[in-house]
Coordinates of N, CA and C in Angstrom, one line a residue:
X1 N 30.2 4.5 6.7 CA 30.7 3.4 5.9 C 29.8 2.2 6.1
X2 N 29.5 1.5 5.0 CA 28.7 0.3 5.1 C 29.5 -0.9 5.7
X3 N 28.8 -1.6 6.6 CA 29.5 -2.7 7.2 C 28.9 -4.0 6.7
X4 N 29.7 -5.0 6.5 CA 29.3 -6.3 6.0 C 28.5 -7.0 7.2
X5 N 27.3 -7.4 6.9 CA 26.5 -8.1 7.9 C 26.6 -9.6 7.8
X6 N 26.1 -10.3 8.8 CA 26.1 -11.7 8.8 C 25.2 -12.2 7.6
X7 N 25.7 -13.1 6.7 CA 25.0 -13.5 5.6 C 23.7 -14.3 5.9
X8 N 23.7 -15.0 7.0 CA 22.5 -15.7 7.4 C 21.4 -14.8 7.8
X9 N 21.7 -13.7 8.5 CA 20.7 -12.7 8.9 C 20.1 -12.1 7.7
X10 N 21.0 -11.7 6.7 CA 20.5 -11.1 5.5 C 19.7 -12.0 4.7
X11 N 20.1 -13.3 4.6 CA 19.4 -14.3 3.9 C 18.0 -14.5 4.5
X12 N 17.8 -14.5 5.8 CA 16.5 -14.6 6.4 C 15.7 -13.4 6.0
X13 N 16.2 -12.2 6.1 CA 15.4 -11.0 5.8 C 15.0 -11.0 4.3
X14 N 15.9 -11.3 3.4 CA 15.6 -11.2 2.0 C 14.7 -12.2 1.5
X15 N 14.8 -13.4 2.1 CA 13.9 -14.5 1.6 C 12.5 -14.3 2.3
X16 N 12.5 -13.6 3.4 CA 11.2 -13.3 4.0 C 10.3 -12.4 3.0
X17 N 11.0 -11.7 2.2 CA 10.2 -10.8 1.3 C 9.3 -11.5 0.3
X18 N 9.8 -12.7 -0.2 CA 8.9 -13.4 -1.0 C 7.7 -13.9 -0.2
X19 N 7.7 -13.7 1.0 CA 6.7 -14.3 1.9 C 5.3 -14.1 1.4
X20 N -2.6 -15.1 7.6 CA -2.0 -13.7 7.5 C -2.0 -13.6 8.8
X21 N -4.3 -12.4 12.2 CA -3.2 -11.7 12.2 C -3.4 -10.3 12.1
X22 N -2.6 -9.5 12.8 CA -2.8 -8.1 13.0 C -1.8 -7.4 12.2
X23 N -2.2 -6.3 11.5 CA -1.3 -5.5 10.7 C -0.4 -4.7 11.6
X24 N 0.9 -4.8 11.4 CA 1.8 -4.1 12.2 C 2.4 -2.9 11.4
X25 N 2.1 -1.7 11.7 CA 2.7 -0.6 11.0 C 4.1 -0.3 11.5
X26 N 5.0 -0.2 10.6 CA 6.4 0.0 11.0 C 6.8 1.4 10.7
X27 N 7.5 2.0 11.7 CA 8.0 3.4 11.6 C 9.3 3.3 10.9
X28 N 9.4 3.5 9.6 CA 10.6 3.3 8.9 C 11.1 4.5 8.2
X29 N 12.4 4.6 7.9 CA 12.9 5.8 7.2 C 12.5 5.7 5.7
X30 N 12.5 6.9 5.1 CA 12.2 7.0 3.7 C 13.5 6.6 2.9
X31 N 13.3 6.5 1.5 CA 14.4 6.2 0.7 C 15.3 7.4 0.7
X32 N 16.5 7.2 0.2 CA 17.5 8.3 0.0 C 16.9 9.4 -0.9
X33 N 16.2 9.0 -1.9 CA 15.5 9.9 -2.7 C 14.0 9.9 -2.3
X34 N 13.3 10.9 -2.4 CA 11.9 11.0 -2.0 C 11.0 10.0 -2.6
X35 N 10.3 9.2 -1.8 CA 9.5 8.1 -2.4 C 8.3 8.6 -3.2
X36 N 8.0 9.9 -3.1 CA 7.0 10.5 -4.0 C 7.5 11.0 -5.3
X37 N 8.8 10.8 -5.5 CA 9.4 11.3 -6.8 C 8.8 10.6 -7.9
X38 N 8.4 11.3 -8.9 CA 7.7 10.7 -10.1 C 8.7 10.1 -11.1
X39 N 10.0 10.2 -10.9 CA 10.9 9.6 -11.8 C 11.2 10.5 -13.0
X40 N 12.1 10.1 -13.9 CA 12.4 10.8 -15.1 C 11.3 10.7 -16.1
X41 N 11.0 11.8 -16.8 CA 10.1 11.7 -17.9 C 10.5 10.7 -18.9
X42 N 9.6 9.8 -19.4 CA 10.0 8.8 -20.4 C 10.1 9.5 -21.8
X43 N 11.2 9.4 -22.4 CA 11.4 10.0 -23.8 C 11.7 8.9 -24.8
X44 N 11.7 9.2 -26.0 CA 12.1 8.2 -27.1 C 13.4 7.6 -26.8
X45 N 14.3 8.4 -26.2 CA 15.7 7.9 -26.0 C 15.7 7.0 -24.8
X46 N 14.8 7.1 -23.8 CA 14.9 6.3 -22.6 C 13.8 5.2 -22.5
X47 N 12.9 5.2 -23.5 CA 11.8 4.2 -23.5 C 12.3 2.8 -23.4
X48 N 13.2 2.4 -24.2 CA 13.7 1.0 -24.2 C 14.4 0.6 -22.9
X49 N 15.3 1.5 -22.4 CA 15.9 1.3 -21.1 C 14.9 1.2 -20.0
X50 N 14.0 2.1 -20.0 CA 12.9 2.1 -18.9 C 12.2 0.7 -18.9
X51 N 11.8 0.3 -20.1 CA 11.0 -1.0 -20.2 C 11.9 -2.2 -19.8
X52 N 13.2 -2.1 -20.1 CA 14.1 -3.2 -19.7 C 14.3 -3.3 -18.2
X53 N 14.4 -2.2 -17.6 CA 14.6 -2.2 -16.1 C 13.3 -2.7 -15.4
X54 N 12.2 -2.3 -15.9 CA 10.9 -2.8 -15.3 C 10.9 -4.4 -15.5
X55 N 11.3 -4.8 -16.7 CA 11.3 -6.2 -17.0 C 12.2 -7.0 -16.1
X56 N 13.4 -6.4 -15.8 CA 14.4 -7.1 -15.0 C 13.8 -7.2 -13.5
X57 N 13.3 -6.1 -13.0 CA 12.8 -6.2 -11.6 C 11.6 -7.2 -11.5
X58 N 10.7 -7.2 -12.5 CA 9.6 -8.1 -12.5 C 10.1 -9.6 -12.7
X59 N 11.0 -9.7 -13.5 CA 11.6 -11.1 -13.8 C 12.3 -11.6 -12.6
X60 N 13.0 -10.7 -11.8 CA 13.6 -11.2 -10.6 C 12.6 -11.7 -9.6
X61 N 11.5 -11.0 -9.4 CA 10.4 -11.6 -8.6 C 9.9 -12.9 -9.0
X62 N 9.7 -13.0 -10.3 CA 9.2 -14.3 -10.9 C 10.2 -15.4 -10.7
X63 N 11.5 -15.1 -10.9 CA 12.5 -16.1 -10.8 C 12.6 -16.6 -9.3
X64 N 12.5 -15.7 -8.4 CA 12.6 -16.1 -7.0 C 11.4 -17.0 -6.6
X65 N 10.2 -16.6 -7.1 CA 9.0 -17.4 -6.8 C 9.0 -18.8 -7.4
X66 N 9.7 -18.8 -8.6 CA 9.8 -20.1 -9.3 C 11.1 -20.9 -8.8
X67 N 11.8 -20.3 -7.9 CA 13.1 -20.9 -7.4 C 14.1 -21.2 -8.5
X68 N 14.1 -20.3 -9.5 CA 15.0 -20.3 -10.6 C 16.2 -19.4 -10.3
X69 N 17.1 -20.0 -9.5 CA 18.2 -19.2 -8.9 C 19.2 -18.8 -10.0
X70 N 19.4 -19.5 -11.1 CA 20.3 -19.1 -12.1 C 19.8 -17.8 -12.8
X71 N 18.5 -17.8 -13.1 CA 17.9 -16.6 -13.7 C 18.0 -15.4 -12.7
X72 N 17.7 -15.7 -11.4 CA 17.7 -14.6 -10.4 C 19.1 -14.0 -10.3
X73 N 20.1 -14.9 -10.3 CA 21.5 -14.4 -10.1 C 21.9 -13.6 -11.3
X74 N 21.4 -13.9 -12.5 CA 21.8 -13.2 -13.7 C 21.3 -11.7 -13.7
X75 N 20.5 -11.3 -12.8 CA 20.0 -10.0 -12.8 C 20.9 -9.0 -12.0
X76 N 21.9 -9.6 -11.3 CA 22.8 -8.8 -10.4 C 24.2 -8.6 -11.0
X77 N 24.8 -7.6 -10.5 CA 26.3 -7.5 -10.7 C 26.9 -8.5 -9.7
X78 N 28.2 -8.6 -9.7 CA 28.9 -9.6 -8.9 C 28.8 -9.3 -7.4
X79 N 28.7 -8.0 -7.1 CA 28.6 -7.5 -5.7 C 27.4 -6.6 -5.6
X80 N 26.6 -6.8 -4.6 CA 25.4 -6.0 -4.4 C 25.3 -5.4 -3.0
X81 N 24.8 -4.2 -2.9 CA 24.5 -3.6 -1.6 C 23.0 -3.8 -1.3
X82 N 22.8 -4.3 -0.2 CA 21.4 -4.6 0.2 C 21.1 -3.9 1.5
X83 N 19.8 -3.5 1.6 CA 19.3 -2.8 2.8 C 17.9 -3.3 3.1
X84 N 17.9 -4.2 4.1 CA 16.6 -4.7 4.6 C 16.5 -4.5 6.1
X85 N 17.1 -3.4 6.5 CA 17.2 -3.1 7.9 C 15.8 -2.8 8.5
X86 N 14.8 -2.4 7.7 CA 13.5 -2.2 8.3 C 12.9 -3.5 8.8
X87 N 13.4 -4.6 8.3 CA 12.9 -5.9 8.8 C 13.7 -6.5 9.8
X88 N 15.0 -6.3 9.8 CA 15.9 -7.1 10.7 C 16.9 -6.2 11.5
X89 N 16.8 -4.9 11.3 CA 17.7 -4.0 12.0 C 19.1 -4.1 11.4
X90 N 20.1 -3.6 12.1 CA 21.5 -3.7 11.6 C 21.7 -2.5 10.6
X91 N 22.6 -2.7 9.7 CA 23.0 -1.7 8.8 C 23.0 -2.3 7.4
X92 N 23.0 -1.4 6.3 CA 23.1 -1.9 5.0 C 24.4 -2.7 4.8
X93 N 24.4 -3.6 3.9 CA 25.6 -4.5 3.7 C 25.9 -4.6 2.2
X94 N 27.2 -4.7 1.9 CA 27.7 -5.0 0.5 C 28.2 -6.5 0.6
X95 N 27.6 -7.3 -0.2 CA 27.9 -8.8 -0.2 C 28.0 -9.3 -1.6
X96 N 28.6 -10.5 -1.8 CA 28.6 -11.1 -3.1 C 27.2 -11.5 -3.5
X97 N 26.9 -11.3 -4.8 CA 25.5 -11.7 -5.3 C 25.4 -13.2 -5.2
X98 N 26.4 -14.0 -5.3 CA 26.3 -15.4 -5.1 C 25.9 -15.8 -3.7
X99 N 26.4 -15.0 -2.7 CA 25.9 -15.2 -1.4 C 24.5 -14.9 -1.1
X100 N 24.0 -13.8 -1.8 CA 22.6 -13.5 -1.7 C 21.7 -14.6 -2.2
X101 N 22.1 -15.1 -3.4 CA 21.3 -16.2 -4.0 C 21.4 -17.4 -3.2
X102 N 22.5 -17.7 -2.6 CA 22.7 -18.9 -1.8 C 21.8 -18.8 -0.6
X103 N 21.7 -17.6 0.0 CA 20.8 -17.4 1.1 C 19.3 -17.6 0.8
X104 N 18.9 -17.0 -0.3 CA 17.6 -17.1 -0.8 C 17.2 -18.6 -1.1
X105 N 18.1 -19.3 -1.7 CA 17.8 -20.7 -2.1 C 17.8 -21.6 -0.9
X106 N 18.5 -21.3 0.1 CA 18.5 -22.2 1.3 C 17.3 -21.9 2.2
X107 N 16.7 -20.7 2.1 CA 15.5 -20.4 2.8 C 14.2 -20.8 2.1
X108 N 14.2 -20.5 0.8 CA 13.0 -20.8 0.0 C 13.2 -22.2 -0.7
X109 N 13.1 -23.2 0.1 CA 13.2 -24.6 -0.4 C 11.8 -25.0 -0.9
X110 N 11.6 -26.2 -1.3 CA 10.3 -26.7 -1.8 C 9.2 -26.6 -0.8
X111 N 9.6 -26.6 0.5 CA 8.5 -26.6 1.6 C 7.9 -25.1 1.7
X112 N 8.7 -24.1 1.3 CA 8.3 -22.8 1.5 C 8.0 -22.1 0.2
X113 N 6.8 -21.6 0.0 CA 6.4 -20.9 -1.3 C 6.4 -19.4 -1.0
X114 N 6.5 -18.7 -2.1 CA 6.6 -17.2 -2.1 C 5.8 -16.7 -3.2
X115 N 5.4 -15.4 -3.0 CA 4.7 -14.7 -4.1 C 5.0 -13.2 -4.0
X116 N 5.5 -12.6 -5.1 CA 5.8 -11.2 -5.1 C 4.8 -10.5 -6.1
X117 N 4.5 -9.3 -5.8 CA 3.7 -8.4 -6.7 C 4.2 -7.0 -6.6
X118 N 4.5 -6.4 -7.7 CA 5.2 -5.1 -7.7 C 4.5 -4.2 -8.7
X119 N 4.5 -2.9 -8.4 CA 3.9 -2.0 -9.3 C 4.3 -0.6 -9.0
X120 N 3.8 0.4 -9.8 CA 4.1 1.8 -9.6 C 5.6 2.0 -9.8
X121 N 6.2 1.5 -10.9 CA 7.6 1.7 -11.1 C 7.9 3.1 -11.6
X122 N 8.9 3.7 -10.9 CA 9.3 5.1 -11.3 C 10.8 5.0 -11.4
X123 N 11.3 5.4 -12.5 CA 12.8 5.3 -12.8 C 13.4 6.7 -13.0
X124 N 14.5 6.9 -12.3 CA 15.2 8.2 -12.5 C 16.6 7.9 -13.1
X125 N 16.9 8.5 -14.2 CA 18.2 8.3 -14.9 C 19.1 9.3 -14.3
X126 N 20.3 8.8 -13.8 CA 21.3 9.6 -13.1 C 22.3 10.1 -14.1
X127 N 23.0 11.2 -13.7 CA 24.0 11.8 -14.5 C 25.2 10.9 -14.8
X128 N 25.5 9.9 -13.9 CA 26.6 9.0 -14.1 C 26.3 7.8 -15.0
X129 N 25.1 7.8 -15.6 CA 24.8 6.7 -16.4 C 24.0 5.6 -15.8
X130 N 23.9 5.6 -14.4 CA 23.1 4.6 -13.7 C 21.6 5.1 -13.7
X131 N 20.8 4.3 -13.0 CA 19.4 4.6 -12.9 C 18.9 4.0 -11.6
X132 N 17.9 4.7 -11.0 CA 17.3 4.2 -9.8 C 15.8 4.0 -10.0
X133 N 15.3 2.8 -9.6 CA 13.9 2.5 -9.7 C 13.3 2.4 -8.4
X134 N 12.2 3.1 -8.2 CA 11.4 3.0 -7.0 C 10.1 2.3 -7.4
X135 N 9.6 1.4 -6.5 CA 8.3 0.7 -6.8 C 7.7 0.3 -5.5
X136 N 6.4 0.0 -5.6 CA 5.7 -0.5 -4.4 C 5.7 -2.0 -4.5
X137 N 5.7 -2.7 -3.4 CA 5.8 -4.2 -3.4 C 4.9 -4.8 -2.3
X138 N 4.4 -6.0 -2.7 CA 3.7 -6.8 -1.7 C 4.3 -8.2 -1.9
X139 N 4.5 -8.9 -0.8 CA 5.1 -10.3 -0.8 C 4.6 -11.1 0.3
X140 N 4.6 -12.4 0.1 CA 4.3 -13.3 1.2 C 5.0 -14.6 1.1
X141 N 5.1 -15.3 2.3 CA 5.7 -16.6 2.4 C 4.6 -17.5 2.9
X142 N 4.5 -18.8 2.4 CA 3.6 -19.8 3.0 C 4.4 -21.0 3.3
X143 N 4.2 -21.5 4.5 CA 4.9 -22.8 4.9 C 3.9 -23.5 5.8
X144 N 3.5 -24.7 5.5 CA 2.4 -25.4 6.2 C 2.9 -25.7 7.6
X145 N 4.1 -25.9 7.9 CA 4.6 -26.1 9.2 C 4.3 -25.0 10.2
X146 N 4.1 -23.8 9.7 CA 3.7 -22.7 10.5 C 2.3 -22.8 11.1
X147 N 1.5 -23.7 10.5 CA 0.1 -23.8 11.0 C 0.1 -24.7 12.2
X148 N 1.1 -25.4 12.6 CA 1.2 -26.1 13.8 C 1.1 -25.2 15.0
X149 N 0.3 -25.6 16.0 CA 0.1 -24.7 17.2 C 1.5 -24.3 17.8
X150 N 2.4 -25.2 17.9 CA 3.7 -24.8 18.5 C 4.5 -23.8 17.6
X151 N 4.1 -23.7 16.4 CA 4.8 -22.8 15.5 C 4.1 -21.5 15.2
X152 N 3.0 -21.3 15.9 CA 2.2 -20.0 15.7 C 0.8 -20.2 15.2
X153 N 0.5 -21.3 14.6 CA -0.8 -21.6 14.1 C -1.3 -20.9 12.8
X154 N -0.3 -20.4 12.1 CA -0.7 -19.7 10.8 C 0.4 -20.0 9.8
X155 N 0.0 -20.5 8.6 CA 1.0 -20.9 7.6 C 1.5 -19.8 6.8
X156 N 1.0 -18.5 7.0 CA 1.4 -17.4 6.1 C 2.0 -16.2 6.8
X157 N 2.9 -15.5 6.1 CA 3.4 -14.2 6.6 C 3.4 -13.3 5.3
X158 N 3.0 -12.0 5.5 CA 3.0 -11.1 4.3 C 3.5 -9.7 4.7
X159 N 3.9 -9.0 3.7 CA 4.5 -7.7 4.0 C 4.2 -6.7 2.8
X160 N 4.0 -5.5 3.1 CA 3.9 -4.4 2.1 C 5.0 -3.4 2.3
X161 N 5.4 -2.8 1.3 CA 6.5 -1.8 1.4 C 6.9 -1.2 0.1
X162 N 8.0 -0.5 0.1 CA 8.6 0.1 -1.1 C 10.0 -0.4 -1.3
X163 N 10.3 -0.5 -2.6 CA 11.6 -1.0 -3.1 C 12.3 0.2 -3.7
X164 N 13.6 0.1 -3.7 CA 14.5 0.9 -4.5 C 15.6 -0.1 -5.1
X165 N 15.7 -0.1 -6.4 CA 16.7 -0.8 -7.1 C 17.6 0.2 -7.8
X166 N 18.9 -0.1 -7.7 CA 19.9 0.7 -8.4 C 20.4 -0.1 -9.6
X167 N 20.4 0.4 -10.8 CA 20.8 -0.3 -12.0 C 22.0 0.4 -12.6
X168 N 22.9 -0.4 -13.1 CA 24.1 0.1 -13.8 C 24.2 -0.6 -15.1
X169 N 24.7 0.1 -16.2 CA 24.9 -0.5 -17.5 C 26.1 -1.3 -17.5
X170 N 26.1 -2.5 -18.1 CA 27.2 -3.4 -18.2 C 27.3 -3.9 -19.6
X171 N 28.3 -4.7 -20.0 CA 28.4 -5.2 -21.3 C 27.3 -6.2 -21.6
X172 N 26.7 -6.7 -20.5 CA 25.6 -7.7 -20.6 C 24.2 -7.0 -20.4
X173 N 24.2 -5.7 -20.5 CA 22.9 -5.0 -20.3 C 22.8 -4.5 -18.9
X174 N 21.6 -4.0 -18.5 CA 21.4 -3.4 -17.2 C 21.5 -4.5 -16.1
X175 N 22.1 -4.2 -15.0 CA 22.2 -5.1 -13.9 C 21.9 -4.3 -12.6
X176 N 21.3 -5.0 -11.6 CA 21.0 -4.5 -10.3 C 22.3 -4.5 -9.5
X177 N 22.7 -3.4 -8.9 CA 23.9 -3.4 -8.0 C 23.5 -3.0 -6.6
X178 N 22.3 -2.6 -6.4 CA 21.9 -2.2 -5.0 C 20.4 -2.4 -4.9
X179 N 19.9 -2.8 -3.7 CA 18.5 -3.1 -3.5 C 18.1 -2.8 -2.1
X180 N 17.0 -2.0 -1.9 CA 16.5 -1.6 -0.6 C 15.1 -2.0 -0.5
X181 N 14.6 -2.5 0.6 CA 13.2 -2.6 0.9 C 12.9 -2.0 2.2
X182 N 11.9 -1.1 2.1 CA 11.4 -0.4 3.4 C 10.0 -0.9 3.6
X183 N 9.9 -1.7 4.7 CA 8.6 -2.3 5.1 C 7.7 -1.2 5.7
X184 N 6.4 -1.2 5.3 CA 5.4 -0.3 5.8 C 4.4 -1.0 6.7
X185 N 4.2 -2.2 6.4 CA 3.2 -3.0 7.2 C 3.5 -4.5 7.0
X186 N 3.2 -5.3 8.0 CA 3.3 -6.8 7.8 C 2.2 -7.4 8.7
X187 N 1.9 -8.6 8.3 CA 1.0 -9.4 9.2 C 1.2 -10.9 9.0
X188 N 0.7 -11.7 9.9 CA 0.9 -13.1 9.8 C 1.9 -13.6 10.8
X189 N 2.5 -14.8 10.5 CA 3.3 -15.6 11.4 C 4.8 -15.3 11.3
X190 N 5.4 -14.7 12.2 CA 6.9 -14.5 12.1 C 7.7 -15.8 11.9
X191 N 7.1 -16.8 12.5 CA 7.8 -18.1 12.3 C 8.0 -18.5 10.8
X192 N 7.0 -18.2 10.0 CA 7.1 -18.5 8.6 C 8.2 -17.6 8.0
X193 N 8.2 -16.3 8.4 CA 9.2 -15.4 7.8 C 10.6 -15.8 8.2
X194 N 10.8 -16.2 9.4 CA 12.2 -16.4 10.0 C 12.7 -17.8 9.9
X195 N 11.9 -18.8 9.5 CA 12.3 -20.2 9.5 C 12.6 -20.6 8.1
X196 N 13.8 -21.1 7.8 CA 14.1 -21.6 6.5 C 13.2 -22.9 6.2
X197 N 12.8 -23.1 5.0 CA 12.2 -24.3 4.7 C 13.2 -25.5 4.8
X198 N 12.6 -26.7 5.0 CA 13.5 -27.9 5.1 C 13.7 -28.5 3.8

């Protein structure tokens, strides 16, 4: 059974993803479905839905980097299951999407910039009408305060890994109702990852 985690802990982990130092390889679990899965074959019937889900995932990254929280919130159902345990430990959590966005916006203030890059989208259409997208991701955070000697001496932190987004059809189109990130490597200053911008 999934347990509700502390919103502040999740906020720190999730905003770290928009987030150089020695590469740290993380020994992390694989996705529920095999990360090498090629996804469903794109057909004439699924082409538009496939393109729309890729658009939504990419637009979510762009909205977070632009600090456009209204647009970012519009990509989710009202409740979302998140799993960033490869970065912060704990267990997956089901939280209100409004809480997720509040955490992101409180961490990624004007002082802290982020950049997301995503590719290799693979979408599997499920029998229940939902869909699962797997993709590769790179992200970093930059905060000048991290360059101070007492804060680690490096203004950047970056991470590589794999994403899984679960999509469900709604009256307003496809929405994300679950999101997992499995980190495979990171480098840079943990202070930048863990410290909210002021």
